XYZ file of C-alpha atoms in Angstrom:
163
model
C 182.446 150.008 -66.403
C 183.589 147.241 -64.063
C 187.352 147.503 -64.428
C 189.782 148.342 -61.642
C 192.354 151.042 -62.360
C 195.254 148.575 -62.595
C 193.329 146.246 -64.877
C 192.277 149.102 -67.174
C 195.847 150.387 -67.297
C 197.143 146.919 -68.197
C 194.593 146.684 -71.018
C 195.658 150.055 -72.417
C 199.354 149.209 -72.075
C 198.873 145.935 -73.944
C 197.558 147.977 -76.872
C 200.911 149.844 -77.060
C 199.424 152.612 -79.170
C 199.151 155.278 -76.473
C 201.590 157.395 -74.479
C 201.737 157.213 -70.681
C 199.793 160.487 -70.452
C 197.088 159.175 -72.794
C 196.832 155.962 -70.792
C 196.478 157.861 -67.511
C 193.800 160.086 -69.043
C 191.869 157.099 -70.391
C 192.047 155.214 -67.091
C 190.852 158.328 -65.239
C 187.975 158.767 -67.697
C 187.020 155.098 -67.417
C 186.938 155.271 -63.621
C 184.947 158.523 -63.755
C 182.321 156.831 -65.961
C 181.907 154.145 -63.312
C 180.542 156.730 -60.885
C 177.167 156.468 -62.615
C 176.799 153.055 -60.970
C 177.079 154.708 -57.533
C 174.189 157.145 -57.963
C 171.294 157.154 -55.521
C 169.104 155.812 -58.325
C 171.688 153.992 -60.463
C 170.990 152.544 -63.891
C 170.708 148.824 -64.383
C 173.919 147.432 -65.801
C 173.902 143.965 -67.340
C 177.181 142.593 -68.617
C 178.002 139.352 -70.363
C 181.662 138.414 -70.092
C 183.263 135.863 -72.346
C 185.068 133.228 -70.290
C 188.342 134.324 -71.900
C 187.940 137.751 -70.278
C 188.032 136.248 -66.803
C 190.593 133.521 -67.462
C 193.260 135.479 -69.363
C 195.787 137.022 -66.994
C 195.844 140.760 -67.636
C 198.707 142.715 -66.105
C 199.780 140.224 -63.472
C 198.143 137.412 -61.494
C 197.632 139.892 -58.634
C 196.024 142.468 -60.957
C 193.709 139.766 -62.268
C 192.861 138.530 -58.781
C 191.918 142.049 -57.659
C 189.852 142.503 -60.846
C 187.939 139.264 -60.306
C 187.265 140.103 -56.655
C 186.016 143.498 -57.814
C 183.592 141.766 -60.189
C 182.173 139.687 -57.335
C 181.664 142.816 -55.220
C 179.978 144.642 -58.081
C 177.742 141.643 -58.820
C 176.359 141.921 -55.285
C 174.780 145.270 -56.129
C 171.069 145.330 -56.866
C 171.547 147.130 -60.181
C 174.334 144.987 -61.649
C 173.999 141.587 -63.301
C 177.062 139.713 -64.507
C 176.854 136.631 -66.688
C 179.727 134.526 -67.986
C 179.547 133.037 -71.452
C 181.476 129.761 -71.087
C 183.829 128.338 -73.699
C 181.626 125.264 -74.038
C 178.962 127.382 -75.751
C 181.286 127.773 -78.729
C 180.621 130.524 -81.245
C 177.771 132.787 -80.231
C 175.808 135.725 -81.556
C 178.181 138.313 -80.099
C 181.472 136.906 -81.411
C 182.098 140.064 -83.431
C 183.380 141.847 -80.322
C 182.289 143.775 -77.290
C 179.556 146.374 -77.403
C 177.245 148.313 -75.127
C 173.546 148.935 -75.647
C 172.235 151.987 -73.826
C 168.542 152.466 -73.176
C 167.340 155.572 -71.377
C 164.361 156.130 -69.066
C 163.125 159.121 -71.050
C 161.498 157.856 -74.250
C 162.637 161.034 -76.019
C 166.228 159.831 -75.651
C 167.038 157.354 -78.384
C 168.688 154.061 -77.516
C 172.129 153.540 -78.948
C 174.823 150.923 -79.398
C 178.396 151.812 -78.576
C 181.694 150.120 -79.426
C 185.272 151.016 -78.596
C 187.922 150.567 -81.253
C 191.685 150.924 -80.748
C 191.560 154.483 -82.086
C 188.018 155.766 -81.537
C 184.475 155.003 -80.448
C 181.493 154.191 -82.617
C 177.887 155.074 -81.771
C 174.951 153.620 -83.700
C 171.371 154.888 -83.407
C 169.575 153.485 -86.451
C 166.693 151.128 -85.663
C 168.048 148.310 -87.839
C 171.460 148.525 -86.119
C 169.884 148.508 -82.662
C 167.715 145.520 -83.574
C 170.843 143.618 -84.620
C 172.636 144.440 -81.367
C 169.557 143.584 -79.290
C 169.434 140.222 -81.051
C 173.140 139.602 -80.427
C 172.767 140.499 -76.749
C 169.717 138.275 -76.341
C 171.494 135.335 -77.940
C 174.575 135.773 -75.768
C 172.427 136.240 -72.671
C 170.571 133.011 -73.368
C 173.811 131.076 -73.878
C 175.536 132.503 -70.787
C 175.446 131.103 -67.275
C 172.867 132.624 -64.936
C 174.118 135.478 -62.738
C 174.293 133.136 -59.710
C 176.191 130.433 -61.598
C 178.432 133.092 -63.124
C 179.361 134.402 -59.684
C 180.239 130.880 -58.542
C 182.271 130.394 -61.715
C 184.235 133.600 -61.100
C 184.872 132.503 -57.516
C 186.363 129.198 -58.716
C 188.804 131.156 -60.872
C 189.652 133.358 -57.881
C 190.303 130.220 -55.831
C 192.637 128.842 -58.500
C 194.600 132.119 -58.627
C 194.942 132.216 -54.840
C 196.668 128.824 -54.775
């Protein structure tokens, strides 16, 4: 949801499983999904990024620099919180991989957890699964830097890439 086009393309190309047409389609779809964050009444989006995700050069140093700047711009929005989970925290509750928890304003719409895999997507709606993901998110959130400290941390990485 917070990836630039070049960064997303580099991620898909690193996978080496998809054709150029599939990569273009996936990048387009990913960017289209981001439009939800630009609505008049946008949803709240809270992301916890592992430090490796902002330190590892994806694509090229320039691609990474643009991606990190994009994160700082997105973090300035009222509906977006970004936290960085630093290496020094060691293993954490969400070490099994990335996931998304979606809660909806209408109580008739069930919450769900979503995960991308190299070949498909997985959606979970069972209460016991959601409780596990809520617990993992809460643990990672508690171990991560605050949004303000995370923004400063990202800016230090930007500074190091600009040198």
